[in-house]
Every structure is written in structure tokens, then in C-alpha cells.
CSV table of C-alpha atoms and ligand atoms in Angstrom, one decimal:
chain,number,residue,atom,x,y,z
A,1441,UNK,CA,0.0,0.0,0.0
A,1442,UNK,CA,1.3,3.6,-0.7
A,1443,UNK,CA,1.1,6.5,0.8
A,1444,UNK,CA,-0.2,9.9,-1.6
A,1445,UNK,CA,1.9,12.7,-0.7
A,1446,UNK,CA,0.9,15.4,1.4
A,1447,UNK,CA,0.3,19.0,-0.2
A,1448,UNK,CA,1.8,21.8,1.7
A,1449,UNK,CA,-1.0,23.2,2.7
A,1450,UNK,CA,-1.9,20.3,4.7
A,1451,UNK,CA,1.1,19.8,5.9
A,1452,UNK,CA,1.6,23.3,7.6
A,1453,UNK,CA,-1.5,22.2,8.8
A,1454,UNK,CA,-0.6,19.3,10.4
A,1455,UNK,CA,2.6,20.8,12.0
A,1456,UNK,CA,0.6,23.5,13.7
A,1457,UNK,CA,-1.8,20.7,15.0
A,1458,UNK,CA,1.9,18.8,16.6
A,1459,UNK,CA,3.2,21.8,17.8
A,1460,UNK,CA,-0.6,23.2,19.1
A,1461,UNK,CA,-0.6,20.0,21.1
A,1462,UNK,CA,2.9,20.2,22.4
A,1463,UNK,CA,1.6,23.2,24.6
A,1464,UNK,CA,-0.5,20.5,26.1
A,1465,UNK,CA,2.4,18.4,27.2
A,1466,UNK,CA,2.8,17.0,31.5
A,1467,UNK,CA,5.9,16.7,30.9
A,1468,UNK,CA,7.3,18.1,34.5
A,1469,UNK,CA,10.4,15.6,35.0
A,1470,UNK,CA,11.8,15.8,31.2
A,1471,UNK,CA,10.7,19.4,30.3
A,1472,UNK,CA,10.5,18.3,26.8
A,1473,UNK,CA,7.3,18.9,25.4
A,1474,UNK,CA,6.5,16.5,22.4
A,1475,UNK,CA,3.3,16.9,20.4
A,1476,UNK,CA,2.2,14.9,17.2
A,1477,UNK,CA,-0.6,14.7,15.1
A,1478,UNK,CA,-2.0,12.2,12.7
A,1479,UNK,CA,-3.9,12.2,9.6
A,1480,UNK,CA,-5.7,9.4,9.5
A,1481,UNK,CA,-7.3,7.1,6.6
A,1482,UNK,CA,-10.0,9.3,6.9
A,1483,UNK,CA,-8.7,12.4,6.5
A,1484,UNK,CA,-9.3,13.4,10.2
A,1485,UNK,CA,-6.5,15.0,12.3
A,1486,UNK,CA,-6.1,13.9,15.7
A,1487,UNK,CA,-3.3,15.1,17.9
A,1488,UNK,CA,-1.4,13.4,21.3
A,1489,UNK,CA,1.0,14.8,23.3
A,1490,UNK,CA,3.8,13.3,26.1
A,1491,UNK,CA,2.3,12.7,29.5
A,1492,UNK,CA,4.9,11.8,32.2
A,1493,UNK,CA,4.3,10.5,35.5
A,1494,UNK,CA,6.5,10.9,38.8
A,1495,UNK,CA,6.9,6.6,38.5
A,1496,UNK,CA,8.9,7.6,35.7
A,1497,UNK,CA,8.4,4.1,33.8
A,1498,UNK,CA,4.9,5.4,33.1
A,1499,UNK,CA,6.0,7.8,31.6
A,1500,UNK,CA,4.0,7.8,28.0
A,1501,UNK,CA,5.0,9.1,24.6
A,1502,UNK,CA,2.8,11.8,22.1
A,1503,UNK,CA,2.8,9.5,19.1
A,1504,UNK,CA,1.3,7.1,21.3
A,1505,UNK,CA,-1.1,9.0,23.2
A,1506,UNK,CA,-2.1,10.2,19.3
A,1507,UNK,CA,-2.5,7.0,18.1
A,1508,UNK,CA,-4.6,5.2,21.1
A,1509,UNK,CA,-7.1,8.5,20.6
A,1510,UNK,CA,-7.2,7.3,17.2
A,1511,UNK,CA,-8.3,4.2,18.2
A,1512,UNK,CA,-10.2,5.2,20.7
A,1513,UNK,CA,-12.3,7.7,17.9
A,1514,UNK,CA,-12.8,4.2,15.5
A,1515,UNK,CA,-10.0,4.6,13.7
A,1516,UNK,CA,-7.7,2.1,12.8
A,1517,UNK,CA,-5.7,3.4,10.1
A,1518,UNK,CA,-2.7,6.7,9.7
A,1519,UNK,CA,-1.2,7.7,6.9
A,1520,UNK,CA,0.9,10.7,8.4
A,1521,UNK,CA,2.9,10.8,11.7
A,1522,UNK,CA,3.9,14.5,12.5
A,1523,UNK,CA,6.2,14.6,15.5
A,1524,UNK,CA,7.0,18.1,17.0
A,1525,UNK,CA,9.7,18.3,19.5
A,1526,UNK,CA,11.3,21.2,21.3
A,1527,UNK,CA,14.7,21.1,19.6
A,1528,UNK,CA,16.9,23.1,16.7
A,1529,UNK,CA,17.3,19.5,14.6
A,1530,UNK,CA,14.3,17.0,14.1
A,1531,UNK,CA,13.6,13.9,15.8
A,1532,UNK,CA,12.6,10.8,15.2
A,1533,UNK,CA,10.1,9.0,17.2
A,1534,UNK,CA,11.6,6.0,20.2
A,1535,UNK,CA,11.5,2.6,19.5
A,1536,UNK,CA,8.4,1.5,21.1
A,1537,UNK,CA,6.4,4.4,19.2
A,1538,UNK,CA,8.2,3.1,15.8
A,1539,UNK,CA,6.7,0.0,17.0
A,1540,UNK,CA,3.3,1.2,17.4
A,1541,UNK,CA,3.1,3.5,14.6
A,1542,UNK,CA,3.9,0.5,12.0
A,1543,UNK,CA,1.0,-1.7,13.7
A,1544,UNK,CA,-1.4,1.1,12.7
A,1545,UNK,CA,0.3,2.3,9.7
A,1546,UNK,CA,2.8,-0.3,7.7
A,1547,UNK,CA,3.0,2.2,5.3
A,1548,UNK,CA,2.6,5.2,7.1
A,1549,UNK,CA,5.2,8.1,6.5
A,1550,UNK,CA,6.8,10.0,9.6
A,1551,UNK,CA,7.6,13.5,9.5
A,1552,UNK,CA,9.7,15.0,12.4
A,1553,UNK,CA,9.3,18.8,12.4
A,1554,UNK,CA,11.3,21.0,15.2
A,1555,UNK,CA,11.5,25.1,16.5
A,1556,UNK,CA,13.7,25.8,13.2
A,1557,UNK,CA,12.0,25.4,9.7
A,1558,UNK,CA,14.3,22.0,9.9
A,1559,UNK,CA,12.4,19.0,8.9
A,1560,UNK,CA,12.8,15.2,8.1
A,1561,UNK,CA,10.0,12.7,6.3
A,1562,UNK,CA,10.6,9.2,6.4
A,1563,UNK,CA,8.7,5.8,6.0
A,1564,UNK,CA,7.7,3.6,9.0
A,1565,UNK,CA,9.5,0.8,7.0
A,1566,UNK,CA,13.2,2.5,7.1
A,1567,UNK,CA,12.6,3.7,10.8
A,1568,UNK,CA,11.8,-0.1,11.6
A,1569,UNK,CA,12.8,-3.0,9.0
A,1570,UNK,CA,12.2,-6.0,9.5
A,1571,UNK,CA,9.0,-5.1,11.8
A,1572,UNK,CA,7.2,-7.9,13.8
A,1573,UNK,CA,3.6,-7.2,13.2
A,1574,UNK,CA,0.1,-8.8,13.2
A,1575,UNK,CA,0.8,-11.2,10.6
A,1576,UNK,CA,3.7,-13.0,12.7
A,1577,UNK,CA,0.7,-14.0,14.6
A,1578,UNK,CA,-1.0,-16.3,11.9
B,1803,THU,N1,9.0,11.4,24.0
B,1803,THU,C1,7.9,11.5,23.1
B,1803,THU,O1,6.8,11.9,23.5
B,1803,THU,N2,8.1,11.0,21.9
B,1803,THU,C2,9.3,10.4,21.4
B,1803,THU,O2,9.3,9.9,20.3
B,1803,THU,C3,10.5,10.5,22.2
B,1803,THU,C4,10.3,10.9,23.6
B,1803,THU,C5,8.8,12.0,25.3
B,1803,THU,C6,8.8,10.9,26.4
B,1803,THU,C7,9.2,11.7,27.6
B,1803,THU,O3,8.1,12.3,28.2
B,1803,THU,C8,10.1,12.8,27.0
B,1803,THU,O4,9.8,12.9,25.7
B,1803,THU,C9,11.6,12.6,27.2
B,1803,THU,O5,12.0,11.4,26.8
């Protein structure tokens, strides 16, 4: 499955939504406010941010919080990860949110965006070859 590209327009729109909901961030212990927001199969944005927890192992990502609201709204399907973070260079999302991402998204595309006009786009697939996913389960 592929992916249709984004116009720019949309994607300004997008980055506003990630950085909108970094605002929204608990992030007390890390002080690194992370938003993101997805555009899902439908065409509906939805937007998570980092939510920390003084037992810091609960400690749980944007992309993640994004992507259980997405579920959580009936939606099982994003196209576009936009991950804002606080920094000069662009990020790219942990491990376990690569993880999550590609279980929702196989052939989602990611696209880190930052304070400076920096960004990077990339596919789910180069941030995580090789990815266990449902169909290991058959
Ligand atoms: N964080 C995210 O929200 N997304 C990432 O992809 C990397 C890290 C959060 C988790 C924690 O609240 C803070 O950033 C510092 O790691």
C-alpha cells in the first residue's frame, strides 16, 4: 500500500496541530514537550502529546497517546505521523512508538518537524525494518 503525498498546505496544517498540542504536554520531570498529530485514513486530524508520571516508567510518549485516541475515535488506520519536538534539529520518534506506529500504519510516512524550519519525512518501514507485526501472529 502507498502513501499519496501530502500537499503543503496540509502539511503546515498538520505541523501546527503537533506543535498546538505540544503546549499540552505533563511533561514536568523531562521538560521536553512533544506533540504529534496524525492524519488518519479518513482524513481526520487527531493530535497526542507526552504525558509523564513521577513513577517515571509510566511515563507515555505523544505519538502514542495520538495514536490510542485514534483508536479510541474508530479509527484504525494513519497515513501521516507529524512529530514536533522542542529542539533546533528534528527527531525521530523511540523505538516503542516506531513500534506502534507501524502496527497502525505499515506504510505510514513520519515527519519529524522541530523550533527551526528543519524538517525530516521518512517511511515507517526505514525507521523499523524487518518489523514484527500482526501477521507473525498467523
Ligand atoms: N517522547 C515522546 O513523546 N516521543 C518520542 O518519540 C520521544 C520521547 C517523550 C517521552 C518523555 O516524556 C520525554 O519525551 C523525554 O523522553
Amino acid at each position: 500500500m502507498s502513501t499519496n503525498p501530502l500537499s503543503l498546505k496540509l502539511l503546515k496544517k498538520l505541523e501546527i496541530a503537533a506543535r498546538r498540542a505540544s503546549t499540552k504536554a505533563y511533561a514536568p520531570y523531562s521538560k521536553f514537550k512533544v506533540g504529534a498529530a496524525l492524519l488518519t485514513e479518513s482524513g481526520k486530524i487527531i493530535t497526542g502529546c507526552n504525558v509523564e508520571n513521577a513513577s517515571y516508567g509510566l511515563c507515555m510518549c505523544a505519538e502514542r497517546n495520538a495514536i490510542n485516541t485514534m483508536v479510541t475515535s474508530g479509527e484504525r488506520h494513519v497515513r501521516y505521523v507529524i512529530v514536533y519536538t522542542p529542539t533546533t534539529k528534528p527527531t525521530a520518534p523511540c523505538g516503542a512508538c516506531r513500534q506502534v506506529i507501524s502496527e497502525f500504519g505499515p506504510a505510514a510516512r513520519v515527519i519529524s518537524v522541530c523550533k527551526s524550519k528543519k524538517r525530516i519525512e521518512y517511511s515507517i518501514r526505514t525507521l523499523l525494518p524487518e518489523a514484527f507485526g500482526p501477521s507473525d501472529l498467523k
